[in-house]
């Protein structure tokens, strides 16, 4: 699917019946853009802001390649209209780094060789960062035990990681390494770098689910 419009002129066209001027706060930097109302967040990032780390996969919200963080929560950017994100802090894979230092998830993906072609990796990384925060904030998943204390950080077993990452597809089949990498990153550091868009994830632990545990 082709992008809805080319990048605007430096001055930007005046908003009208089919467009609006919005400010997208991406990776801590505000960008004022005049966009067609039909422009998706994905096209705004890739075409208008030239942040091509976020990938266009299925363009139907089914593969997760376009996952970014909106106010710290993971979203499929291909399904969101950019004008609905006016003023919302957004984080793309480019914003996961802390200055020149890789995010613990990025380091773990490299160390575990948790990718092959790498096309889905940006979405996997952003989704993993969001999943860690959700678990730290006590949001249960489908596999979280009913006996888990309400609101308490959820222990990230391998089963929990697989469930929480199930919306991100890897056509190369690197799933085992992805689960291991997320487990490594969670064990070494409990959160992404401090930034205007992604906050501390709290203390969570990861272990392989043992039979009978």
mmCIF file with all atom_site columns, C-alpha atoms in Angstrom:
data_model
loop_
_atom_site.group_PDB
_atom_site.id
_atom_site.type_symbol
_atom_site.label_atom_id
_atom_site.label_alt_id
_atom_site.label_comp_id
_atom_site.label_asym_id
_atom_site.label_entity_id
_atom_site.label_seq_id
_atom_site.pdbx_PDB_ins_code
_atom_site.Cartn_x
_atom_site.Cartn_y
_atom_site.Cartn_z
_atom_site.occupancy
_atom_site.B_iso_or_equiv
_atom_site.pdbx_formal_charge
_atom_site.auth_seq_id
_atom_site.auth_comp_id
_atom_site.auth_asym_id
_atom_site.auth_atom_id
_atom_site.pdbx_PDB_model_num
ATOM 1   C CA . UNK A 1 1   ? 0.000   0.000   0.000  1.00 0.00 ? 1   UNK A CA 1
ATOM 2   C CA . UNK A 1 2   ? 1.435   3.340   -1.040 1.00 0.00 ? 2   UNK A CA 1
ATOM 3   C CA . UNK A 1 3   ? 1.823   6.224   1.440  1.00 0.00 ? 3   UNK A CA 1
ATOM 4   C CA . UNK A 1 4   ? -1.037  8.683   1.438  1.00 0.00 ? 4   UNK A CA 1
ATOM 5   C CA . UNK A 1 5   ? 1.026   11.760  0.587  1.00 0.00 ? 5   UNK A CA 1
ATOM 6   C CA . UNK A 1 6   ? 4.593   12.968  0.003  1.00 0.00 ? 6   UNK A CA 1
ATOM 7   C CA . UNK A 1 7   ? 6.417   15.008  2.652  1.00 0.00 ? 7   UNK A CA 1
ATOM 8   C CA . UNK A 1 8   ? 5.008   18.548  2.993  1.00 0.00 ? 8   UNK A CA 1
ATOM 9   C CA . UNK A 1 9   ? 6.807   21.716  2.003  1.00 0.00 ? 9   UNK A CA 1
ATOM 10  C CA . UNK A 1 10  ? 8.889   23.447  4.650  1.00 0.00 ? 10  UNK A CA 1
ATOM 11  C CA . UNK A 1 11  ? 6.099   25.892  5.376  1.00 0.00 ? 11  UNK A CA 1
ATOM 12  C CA . UNK A 1 12  ? 3.343   23.309  5.251  1.00 0.00 ? 12  UNK A CA 1
ATOM 13  C CA . UNK A 1 13  ? -0.005  23.737  3.561  1.00 0.00 ? 13  UNK A CA 1
ATOM 14  C CA . UNK A 1 14  ? -2.790  25.389  5.542  1.00 0.00 ? 14  UNK A CA 1
ATOM 15  C CA . UNK A 1 15  ? -5.181  22.943  7.191  1.00 0.00 ? 15  UNK A CA 1
ATOM 16  C CA . UNK A 1 16  ? -8.453  22.431  5.398  1.00 0.00 ? 16  UNK A CA 1
ATOM 17  C CA . UNK A 1 17  ? -11.352 20.067  5.066  1.00 0.00 ? 17  UNK A CA 1
ATOM 18  C CA . UNK A 1 18  ? -9.067  17.113  4.319  1.00 0.00 ? 18  UNK A CA 1
ATOM 19  C CA . UNK A 1 19  ? -6.033  17.936  6.482  1.00 0.00 ? 19  UNK A CA 1
ATOM 20  C CA . UNK A 1 20  ? -4.915  19.238  9.836  1.00 0.00 ? 20  UNK A CA 1
ATOM 21  C CA . UNK A 1 21  ? -1.758  20.628  11.384 1.00 0.00 ? 21  UNK A CA 1
ATOM 22  C CA . UNK A 1 22  ? -0.566  18.485  14.291 1.00 0.00 ? 22  UNK A CA 1
ATOM 23  C CA . UNK A 1 23  ? 2.480   18.195  16.507 1.00 0.00 ? 23  UNK A CA 1
ATOM 24  C CA . UNK A 1 24  ? 3.923   14.715  16.759 1.00 0.00 ? 24  UNK A CA 1
ATOM 25  C CA . UNK A 1 25  ? 6.294   14.265  19.694 1.00 0.00 ? 25  UNK A CA 1
ATOM 26  C CA . UNK A 1 26  ? 8.591   11.501  18.460 1.00 0.00 ? 26  UNK A CA 1
ATOM 27  C CA . UNK A 1 27  ? 11.520  10.288  20.563 1.00 0.00 ? 27  UNK A CA 1
ATOM 28  C CA . UNK A 1 28  ? 11.396  13.465  22.625 1.00 0.00 ? 28  UNK A CA 1
ATOM 29  C CA . UNK A 1 29  ? 11.426  15.815  19.623 1.00 0.00 ? 29  UNK A CA 1
ATOM 30  C CA . UNK A 1 30  ? 8.303   17.776  18.539 1.00 0.00 ? 30  UNK A CA 1
ATOM 31  C CA . UNK A 1 31  ? 7.507   17.828  14.814 1.00 0.00 ? 31  UNK A CA 1
ATOM 32  C CA . UNK A 1 32  ? 4.794   20.140  13.483 1.00 0.00 ? 32  UNK A CA 1
ATOM 33  C CA . UNK A 1 33  ? 3.256   18.669  10.347 1.00 0.00 ? 33  UNK A CA 1
ATOM 34  C CA . UNK A 1 34  ? 0.268   19.349  8.122  1.00 0.00 ? 34  UNK A CA 1
ATOM 35  C CA . UNK A 1 35  ? -1.154  15.965  7.228  1.00 0.00 ? 35  UNK A CA 1
ATOM 36  C CA . UNK A 1 36  ? -4.003  14.521  5.252  1.00 0.00 ? 36  UNK A CA 1
ATOM 37  C CA . UNK A 1 37  ? -6.573  13.142  7.679  1.00 0.00 ? 37  UNK A CA 1
ATOM 38  C CA . UNK A 1 38  ? -6.093  9.690   6.125  1.00 0.00 ? 38  UNK A CA 1
ATOM 39  C CA . UNK A 1 39  ? -2.350  9.580   6.848  1.00 0.00 ? 39  UNK A CA 1
ATOM 40  C CA . UNK A 1 40  ? -1.502  6.758   9.209  1.00 0.00 ? 40  UNK A CA 1
ATOM 41  C CA . UNK A 1 41  ? 0.983   7.152   12.018 1.00 0.00 ? 41  UNK A CA 1
ATOM 42  C CA . UNK A 1 42  ? 3.178   4.651   10.174 1.00 0.00 ? 42  UNK A CA 1
ATOM 43  C CA . UNK A 1 43  ? 3.299   6.762   7.020  1.00 0.00 ? 43  UNK A CA 1
ATOM 44  C CA . UNK A 1 44  ? 3.847   9.934   9.047  1.00 0.00 ? 44  UNK A CA 1
ATOM 45  C CA . UNK A 1 45  ? 6.886   8.338   10.678 1.00 0.00 ? 45  UNK A CA 1
ATOM 46  C CA . UNK A 1 46  ? 8.371   6.717   7.588  1.00 0.00 ? 46  UNK A CA 1
ATOM 47  C CA . UNK A 1 47  ? 7.498   9.191   4.825  1.00 0.00 ? 47  UNK A CA 1
ATOM 48  C CA . UNK A 1 48  ? 7.162   12.557  6.516  1.00 0.00 ? 48  UNK A CA 1
ATOM 49  C CA . UNK A 1 49  ? 9.746   12.183  9.290  1.00 0.00 ? 49  UNK A CA 1
ATOM 50  C CA . UNK A 1 50  ? 12.067  9.713   7.506  1.00 0.00 ? 50  UNK A CA 1
ATOM 51  C CA . UNK A 1 51  ? 12.166  7.418   10.554 1.00 0.00 ? 51  UNK A CA 1
ATOM 52  C CA . UNK A 1 52  ? 12.317  4.196   8.576  1.00 0.00 ? 52  UNK A CA 1
ATOM 53  C CA . UNK A 1 53  ? 13.143  1.903   11.494 1.00 0.00 ? 53  UNK A CA 1
ATOM 54  C CA . UNK A 1 54  ? 9.429   1.259   11.933 1.00 0.00 ? 54  UNK A CA 1
ATOM 55  C CA . UNK A 1 55  ? 8.499   -1.254  9.235  1.00 0.00 ? 55  UNK A CA 1
ATOM 56  C CA . UNK A 1 56  ? 5.422   -1.635  7.076  1.00 0.00 ? 56  UNK A CA 1
ATOM 57  C CA . UNK A 1 57  ? 4.498   -5.307  7.024  1.00 0.00 ? 57  UNK A CA 1
ATOM 58  C CA . UNK A 1 58  ? 0.917   -6.401  6.483  1.00 0.00 ? 58  UNK A CA 1
ATOM 59  C CA . UNK A 1 59  ? -0.557  -2.866  6.800  1.00 0.00 ? 59  UNK A CA 1
ATOM 60  C CA . UNK A 1 60  ? -3.570  -4.510  8.478  1.00 0.00 ? 60  UNK A CA 1
ATOM 61  C CA . UNK A 1 61  ? -2.467  -4.663  12.134 1.00 0.00 ? 61  UNK A CA 1
ATOM 62  C CA . UNK A 1 62  ? -1.800  -8.396  12.018 1.00 0.00 ? 62  UNK A CA 1
ATOM 63  C CA . UNK A 1 63  ? 2.008   -8.777  11.985 1.00 0.00 ? 63  UNK A CA 1
ATOM 64  C CA . UNK A 1 64  ? 3.289   -6.240  14.524 1.00 0.00 ? 64  UNK A CA 1
ATOM 65  C CA . UNK A 1 65  ? 6.186   -5.008  12.368 1.00 0.00 ? 65  UNK A CA 1
ATOM 66  C CA . UNK A 1 66  ? 4.956   -1.424  12.756 1.00 0.00 ? 66  UNK A CA 1
ATOM 67  C CA . UNK A 1 67  ? 4.716   -1.494  16.563 1.00 0.00 ? 67  UNK A CA 1
ATOM 68  C CA . UNK A 1 68  ? 5.690   1.737   18.325 1.00 0.00 ? 68  UNK A CA 1
ATOM 69  C CA . UNK A 1 69  ? 5.030   3.091   21.815 1.00 0.00 ? 69  UNK A CA 1
ATOM 70  C CA . UNK A 1 70  ? 2.365   5.739   22.320 1.00 0.00 ? 70  UNK A CA 1
ATOM 71  C CA . UNK A 1 71  ? 2.709   7.279   25.780 1.00 0.00 ? 71  UNK A CA 1
ATOM 72  C CA . UNK A 1 72  ? 4.610   4.123   26.752 1.00 0.00 ? 72  UNK A CA 1
ATOM 73  C CA . UNK A 1 73  ? 1.950   1.715   25.458 1.00 0.00 ? 73  UNK A CA 1
ATOM 74  C CA . UNK A 1 74  ? 2.542   -0.430  22.371 1.00 0.00 ? 74  UNK A CA 1
ATOM 75  C CA . UNK A 1 75  ? 0.335   0.235   19.360 1.00 0.00 ? 75  UNK A CA 1
ATOM 76  C CA . UNK A 1 76  ? 0.159   -0.812  15.711 1.00 0.00 ? 76  UNK A CA 1
ATOM 77  C CA . UNK A 1 77  ? 1.040   2.406   13.913 1.00 0.00 ? 77  UNK A CA 1
ATOM 78  C CA . UNK A 1 78  ? -0.499  1.199   10.646 1.00 0.00 ? 78  UNK A CA 1
ATOM 79  C CA . UNK A 1 79  ? -3.959  1.271   12.253 1.00 0.00 ? 79  UNK A CA 1
ATOM 80  C CA . UNK A 1 80  ? -3.747  4.718   13.858 1.00 0.00 ? 80  UNK A CA 1
ATOM 81  C CA . UNK A 1 81  ? -4.402  7.990   12.083 1.00 0.00 ? 81  UNK A CA 1
ATOM 82  C CA . UNK A 1 82  ? -1.577  10.420  12.720 1.00 0.00 ? 82  UNK A CA 1
ATOM 83  C CA . UNK A 1 83  ? -3.949  13.290  13.529 1.00 0.00 ? 83  UNK A CA 1
ATOM 84  C CA . UNK A 1 84  ? -5.254  11.353  16.537 1.00 0.00 ? 84  UNK A CA 1
ATOM 85  C CA . UNK A 1 85  ? -1.775  11.401  18.068 1.00 0.00 ? 85  UNK A CA 1
ATOM 86  C CA . UNK A 1 86  ? -1.409  15.175  18.265 1.00 0.00 ? 86  UNK A CA 1
ATOM 87  C CA . UNK A 1 87  ? 0.677   15.856  21.384 1.00 0.00 ? 87  UNK A CA 1
ATOM 88  C CA . UNK A 1 88  ? 1.026   12.172  22.328 1.00 0.00 ? 88  UNK A CA 1
ATOM 89  C CA . UNK A 1 89  ? 4.612   11.088  23.179 1.00 0.00 ? 89  UNK A CA 1
ATOM 90  C CA . UNK A 1 90  ? 5.732   8.475   20.657 1.00 0.00 ? 90  UNK A CA 1
ATOM 91  C CA . UNK A 1 91  ? 8.761   6.204   20.793 1.00 0.00 ? 91  UNK A CA 1
ATOM 92  C CA . UNK A 1 92  ? 10.097  4.339   17.776 1.00 0.00 ? 92  UNK A CA 1
ATOM 93  C CA . UNK A 1 93  ? 12.983  1.884   17.666 1.00 0.00 ? 93  UNK A CA 1
ATOM 94  C CA . UNK A 1 94  ? 15.299  4.827   17.000 1.00 0.00 ? 94  UNK A CA 1
ATOM 95  C CA . UNK A 1 95  ? 14.326  6.260   20.380 1.00 0.00 ? 95  UNK A CA 1
ATOM 96  C CA . UNK A 1 96  ? 15.069  3.168   22.465 1.00 0.00 ? 96  UNK A CA 1
ATOM 97  C CA . UNK A 1 97  ? 18.757  3.978   22.730 1.00 0.00 ? 97  UNK A CA 1
ATOM 98  C CA . UNK A 1 98  ? 20.092  6.006   25.649 1.00 0.00 ? 98  UNK A CA 1
ATOM 99  C CA . UNK A 1 99  ? 22.362  8.464   23.904 1.00 0.00 ? 99  UNK A CA 1
ATOM 100 C CA . UNK A 1 100 ? 24.907  6.254   22.186 1.00 0.00 ? 100 UNK A CA 1
ATOM 101 C CA . UNK A 1 101 ? 24.161  3.219   24.352 1.00 0.00 ? 101 UNK A CA 1
ATOM 102 C CA . UNK A 1 102 ? 21.958  0.408   23.129 1.00 0.00 ? 102 UNK A CA 1
ATOM 103 C CA . UNK A 1 103 ? 18.841  -0.454  25.070 1.00 0.00 ? 103 UNK A CA 1
ATOM 104 C CA . UNK A 1 104 ? 19.240  -3.697  27.067 1.00 0.00 ? 104 UNK A CA 1
ATOM 105 C CA . UNK A 1 105 ? 16.732  -5.319  24.720 1.00 0.00 ? 105 UNK A CA 1
ATOM 106 C CA . UNK A 1 106 ? 18.790  -4.344  21.688 1.00 0.00 ? 106 UNK A CA 1
ATOM 107 C CA . UNK A 1 107 ? 21.957  -5.751  23.255 1.00 0.00 ? 107 UNK A CA 1
ATOM 108 C CA . UNK A 1 108 ? 20.166  -8.955  24.219 1.00 0.00 ? 108 UNK A CA 1
ATOM 109 C CA . UNK A 1 109 ? 18.784  -9.423  20.691 1.00 0.00 ? 109 UNK A CA 1
ATOM 110 C CA . UNK A 1 110 ? 22.322  -9.102  19.328 1.00 0.00 ? 110 UNK A CA 1
ATOM 111 C CA . UNK A 1 111 ? 23.841  -11.435 21.894 1.00 0.00 ? 111 UNK A CA 1
ATOM 112 C CA . UNK A 1 112 ? 21.123  -14.059 21.447 1.00 0.00 ? 112 UNK A CA 1
ATOM 113 C CA . UNK A 1 113 ? 21.033  -13.698 17.637 1.00 0.00 ? 113 UNK A CA 1
ATOM 114 C CA . UNK A 1 114 ? 17.291  -13.209 18.009 1.00 0.00 ? 114 UNK A CA 1
ATOM 115 C CA . UNK A 1 115 ? 16.648  -12.354 14.363 1.00 0.00 ? 115 UNK A CA 1
ATOM 116 C CA . UNK A 1 116 ? 17.520  -13.430 10.845 1.00 0.00 ? 116 UNK A CA 1
ATOM 117 C CA . UNK A 1 117 ? 16.352  -10.997 8.163  1.00 0.00 ? 117 UNK A CA 1
ATOM 118 C CA . UNK A 1 118 ? 15.674  -8.385  10.877 1.00 0.00 ? 118 UNK A CA 1
ATOM 119 C CA . UNK A 1 119 ? 12.585  -6.909  9.236  1.00 0.00 ? 119 UNK A CA 1
ATOM 120 C CA . UNK A 1 120 ? 10.324  -7.592  12.218 1.00 0.00 ? 120 UNK A CA 1
ATOM 121 C CA . UNK A 1 121 ? 12.986  -6.737  14.813 1.00 0.00 ? 121 UNK A CA 1
ATOM 122 C CA . UNK A 1 122 ? 12.104  -3.043  15.353 1.00 0.00 ? 122 UNK A CA 1
ATOM 123 C CA . UNK A 1 123 ? 8.518   -3.997  16.097 1.00 0.00 ? 123 UNK A CA 1
ATOM 124 C CA . UNK A 1 124 ? 9.649   -6.869  18.305 1.00 0.00 ? 124 UNK A CA 1
ATOM 125 C CA . UNK A 1 125 ? 11.864  -4.501  20.308 1.00 0.00 ? 125 UNK A CA 1
ATOM 126 C CA . UNK A 1 126 ? 9.190   -1.843  20.802 1.00 0.00 ? 126 UNK A CA 1
ATOM 127 C CA . UNK A 1 127 ? 6.605   -4.470  21.660 1.00 0.00 ? 127 UNK A CA 1
ATOM 128 C CA . UNK A 1 128 ? 8.978   -6.082  24.169 1.00 0.00 ? 128 UNK A CA 1
ATOM 129 C CA . UNK A 1 129 ? 9.622   -2.723  25.848 1.00 0.00 ? 129 UNK A CA 1
ATOM 130 C CA . UNK A 1 130 ? 5.883   -2.182  26.140 1.00 0.00 ? 130 UNK A CA 1
ATOM 131 C CA . UNK A 1 131 ? 5.295   -5.709  27.423 1.00 0.00 ? 131 UNK A CA 1
ATOM 132 C CA . UNK A 1 132 ? 7.878   -5.272  30.182 1.00 0.00 ? 132 UNK A CA 1
ATOM 133 C CA . UNK A 1 133 ? 6.190   -2.114  31.347 1.00 0.00 ? 133 UNK A CA 1
ATOM 134 C CA . UNK A 1 134 ? 2.766   -3.769  31.294 1.00 0.00 ? 134 UNK A CA 1
ATOM 135 C CA . UNK A 1 135 ? 4.041   -6.643  33.419 1.00 0.00 ? 135 UNK A CA 1
ATOM 136 C CA . UNK A 1 136 ? 5.749   -4.273  35.848 1.00 0.00 ? 136 UNK A CA 1
ATOM 137 C CA . UNK A 1 137 ? 2.525   -2.276  36.173 1.00 0.00 ? 137 UNK A CA 1
ATOM 138 C CA . UNK A 1 138 ? 0.667   -5.440  37.106 1.00 0.00 ? 138 UNK A CA 1
ATOM 139 C CA . UNK A 1 139 ? -1.390  -5.917  33.945 1.00 0.00 ? 139 UNK A CA 1
ATOM 140 C CA . UNK A 1 140 ? -2.183  -9.639  33.628 1.00 0.00 ? 140 UNK A CA 1
ATOM 141 C CA . UNK A 1 141 ? -2.093  -11.619 30.393 1.00 0.00 ? 141 UNK A CA 1
ATOM 142 C CA . UNK A 1 142 ? -4.175  -14.595 29.337 1.00 0.00 ? 142 UNK A CA 1
ATOM 143 C CA . UNK A 1 143 ? -1.702  -16.964 31.016 1.00 0.00 ? 143 UNK A CA 1
ATOM 144 C CA . UNK A 1 144 ? -1.197  -15.036 34.266 1.00 0.00 ? 144 UNK A CA 1
ATOM 145 C CA . UNK A 1 145 ? -2.312  -17.276 37.167 1.00 0.00 ? 145 UNK A CA 1
ATOM 146 C CA . UNK A 1 146 ? -5.597  -16.343 38.805 1.00 0.00 ? 146 UNK A CA 1
ATOM 147 C CA . UNK A 1 147 ? -3.760  -16.462 42.126 1.00 0.00 ? 147 UNK A CA 1
ATOM 148 C CA . UNK A 1 148 ? -1.448  -13.578 41.158 1.00 0.00 ? 148 UNK A CA 1
ATOM 149 C CA . UNK A 1 149 ? -1.908  -10.591 43.519 1.00 0.00 ? 149 UNK A CA 1
ATOM 150 C CA . UNK A 1 150 ? -3.959  -7.891  41.749 1.00 0.00 ? 150 UNK A CA 1
ATOM 151 C CA . UNK A 1 151 ? -1.819  -4.952  40.684 1.00 0.00 ? 151 UNK A CA 1
ATOM 152 C CA . UNK A 1 152 ? 1.469   -6.611  41.646 1.00 0.00 ? 152 UNK A CA 1
ATOM 153 C CA . UNK A 1 153 ? 4.261   -6.928  39.062 1.00 0.00 ? 153 UNK A CA 1
ATOM 154 C CA . UNK A 1 154 ? 3.742   -10.030 36.957 1.00 0.00 ? 154 UNK A CA 1
ATOM 155 C CA . UNK A 1 155 ? 6.561   -12.567 36.951 1.00 0.00 ? 155 UNK A CA 1
ATOM 156 C CA . UNK A 1 156 ? 7.743   -12.909 33.371 1.00 0.00 ? 156 UNK A CA 1
ATOM 157 C CA . UNK A 1 157 ? 8.142   -16.606 32.751 1.00 0.00 ? 157 UNK A CA 1
ATOM 158 C CA . UNK A 1 158 ? 8.913   -17.812 29.254 1.00 0.00 ? 158 UNK A CA 1
ATOM 159 C CA . UNK A 1 159 ? 5.211   -18.608 28.900 1.00 0.00 ? 159 UNK A CA 1
ATOM 160 C CA . UNK A 1 160 ? 4.295   -15.042 29.871 1.00 0.00 ? 160 UNK A CA 1
ATOM 161 C CA . UNK A 1 161 ? 6.769   -13.616 27.358 1.00 0.00 ? 161 UNK A CA 1
ATOM 162 C CA . UNK A 1 162 ? 5.449   -15.808 24.559 1.00 0.00 ? 162 UNK A CA 1
ATOM 163 C CA . UNK A 1 163 ? 1.861   -14.803 25.307 1.00 0.00 ? 163 UNK A CA 1
ATOM 164 C CA . UNK A 1 164 ? 2.607   -11.098 25.567 1.00 0.00 ? 164 UNK A CA 1
ATOM 165 C CA . UNK A 1 165 ? 4.630   -11.132 22.330 1.00 0.00 ? 165 UNK A CA 1
ATOM 166 C CA . UNK A 1 166 ? 2.110   -13.206 20.385 1.00 0.00 ? 166 UNK A CA 1
ATOM 167 C CA . UNK A 1 167 ? 0.994   -10.202 18.337 1.00 0.00 ? 167 UNK A CA 1
ATOM 168 C CA . UNK A 1 168 ? 4.426   -9.882  16.725 1.00 0.00 ? 168 UNK A CA 1
ATOM 169 C CA . UNK A 1 169 ? 5.130   -12.336 13.931 1.00 0.00 ? 169 UNK A CA 1
ATOM 170 C CA . UNK A 1 170 ? 8.594   -13.474 12.849 1.00 0.00 ? 170 UNK A CA 1
ATOM 171 C CA . UNK A 1 171 ? 8.521   -15.081 9.441  1.00 0.00 ? 171 UNK A CA 1
ATOM 172 C CA . UNK A 1 172 ? 12.087  -16.332 9.959  1.00 0.00 ? 172 UNK A CA 1
ATOM 173 C CA . UNK A 1 173 ? 10.969  -18.314 13.022 1.00 0.00 ? 173 UNK A CA 1
ATOM 174 C CA . UNK A 1 174 ? 13.392  -16.798 15.539 1.00 0.00 ? 174 UNK A CA 1
ATOM 175 C CA . UNK A 1 175 ? 10.851  -17.085 18.350 1.00 0.00 ? 175 UNK A CA 1
ATOM 176 C CA . UNK A 1 176 ? 12.941  -19.177 20.809 1.00 0.00 ? 176 UNK A CA 1
ATOM 177 C CA . UNK A 1 177 ? 15.816  -16.681 20.669 1.00 0.00 ? 177 UNK A CA 1
ATOM 178 C CA . UNK A 1 178 ? 13.440  -13.740 20.958 1.00 0.00 ? 178 UNK A CA 1
ATOM 179 C CA . UNK A 1 179 ? 11.990  -15.169 24.172 1.00 0.00 ? 179 UNK A CA 1
ATOM 180 C CA . UNK A 1 180 ? 15.499  -15.771 25.523 1.00 0.00 ? 180 UNK A CA 1
ATOM 181 C CA . UNK A 1 181 ? 16.618  -12.253 24.615 1.00 0.00 ? 181 UNK A CA 1
ATOM 182 C CA . UNK A 1 182 ? 13.662  -10.635 26.352 1.00 0.00 ? 182 UNK A CA 1
ATOM 183 C CA . UNK A 1 183 ? 14.345  -12.774 29.397 1.00 0.00 ? 183 UNK A CA 1
ATOM 184 C CA . UNK A 1 184 ? 17.989  -11.704 29.411 1.00 0.00 ? 184 UNK A CA 1
ATOM 185 C CA . UNK A 1 185 ? 17.119  -8.019  29.101 1.00 0.00 ? 185 UNK A CA 1
ATOM 186 C CA . UNK A 1 186 ? 14.605  -8.219  31.923 1.00 0.00 ? 186 UNK A CA 1
ATOM 187 C CA . UNK A 1 187 ? 17.057  -9.984  34.208 1.00 0.00 ? 187 UNK A CA 1
ATOM 188 C CA . UNK A 1 188 ? 19.843  -7.472  33.608 1.00 0.00 ? 188 UNK A CA 1
ATOM 189 C CA . UNK A 1 189 ? 17.867  -4.269  33.738 1.00 0.00 ? 189 UNK A CA 1
ATOM 190 C CA . UNK A 1 190 ? 14.276  -3.613  34.722 1.00 0.00 ? 190 UNK A CA 1
ATOM 191 C CA . UNK A 1 191 ? 13.538  -0.768  32.337 1.00 0.00 ? 191 UNK A CA 1
ATOM 192 C CA . UNK A 1 192 ? 14.370  1.238   29.228 1.00 0.00 ? 192 UNK A CA 1
ATOM 193 C CA . UNK A 1 193 ? 16.399  4.445   29.404 1.00 0.00 ? 193 UNK A CA 1
ATOM 194 C CA . UNK A 1 194 ? 14.814  7.429   31.058 1.00 0.00 ? 194 UNK A CA 1
ATOM 195 C CA . UNK A 1 195 ? 13.135  9.487   28.347 1.00 0.00 ? 195 UNK A CA 1
ATOM 196 C CA . UNK A 1 196 ? 10.069  11.653  27.808 1.00 0.00 ? 196 UNK A CA 1
ATOM 197 C CA . UNK A 1 197 ? 8.229   8.701   26.284 1.00 0.00 ? 197 UNK A CA 1
ATOM 198 C CA . UNK A 1 198 ? 9.220   5.495   28.070 1.00 0.00 ? 198 UNK A CA 1
ATOM 199 C CA . UNK A 1 199 ? 9.344   5.383   31.822 1.00 0.00 ? 199 UNK A CA 1
ATOM 200 C CA . UNK A 1 200 ? 10.904  2.952   34.295 1.00 0.00 ? 200 UNK A CA 1
ATOM 201 C CA . UNK A 1 201 ? 9.469   -0.523  34.119 1.00 0.00 ? 201 UNK A CA 1
ATOM 202 C CA . UNK A 1 202 ? 9.941   -1.530  37.718 1.00 0.00 ? 202 UNK A CA 1
ATOM 203 C CA . UNK A 1 203 ? 11.385  -4.763  39.033 1.00 0.00 ? 203 UNK A CA 1
ATOM 204 C CA . UNK A 1 204 ? 10.344  -7.902  37.190 1.00 0.00 ? 204 UNK A CA 1
ATOM 205 C CA . UNK A 1 205 ? 12.025  -11.271 37.007 1.00 0.00 ? 205 UNK A CA 1
ATOM 206 C CA . UNK A 1 206 ? 12.271  -13.887 34.312 1.00 0.00 ? 206 UNK A CA 1
ATOM 207 C CA . UNK A 1 207 ? 12.719  -17.592 34.571 1.00 0.00 ? 207 UNK A CA 1
ATOM 208 C CA . UNK A 1 208 ? 11.845  -20.633 32.524 1.00 0.00 ? 208 UNK A CA 1
ATOM 209 C CA . UNK A 1 209 ? 8.607   -22.170 33.740 1.00 0.00 ? 209 UNK A CA 1
ATOM 210 C CA . UNK A 1 210 ? 9.419   -25.410 35.506 1.00 0.00 ? 210 UNK A CA 1
ATOM 211 C CA . UNK A 1 211 ? 7.141   -28.387 35.483 1.00 0.00 ? 211 UNK A CA 1
ATOM 212 C CA . UNK A 1 212 ? 4.993   -28.422 38.577 1.00 0.00 ? 212 UNK A CA 1
ATOM 213 C CA . UNK A 1 213 ? 5.958   -24.872 39.627 1.00 0.00 ? 213 UNK A CA 1
#
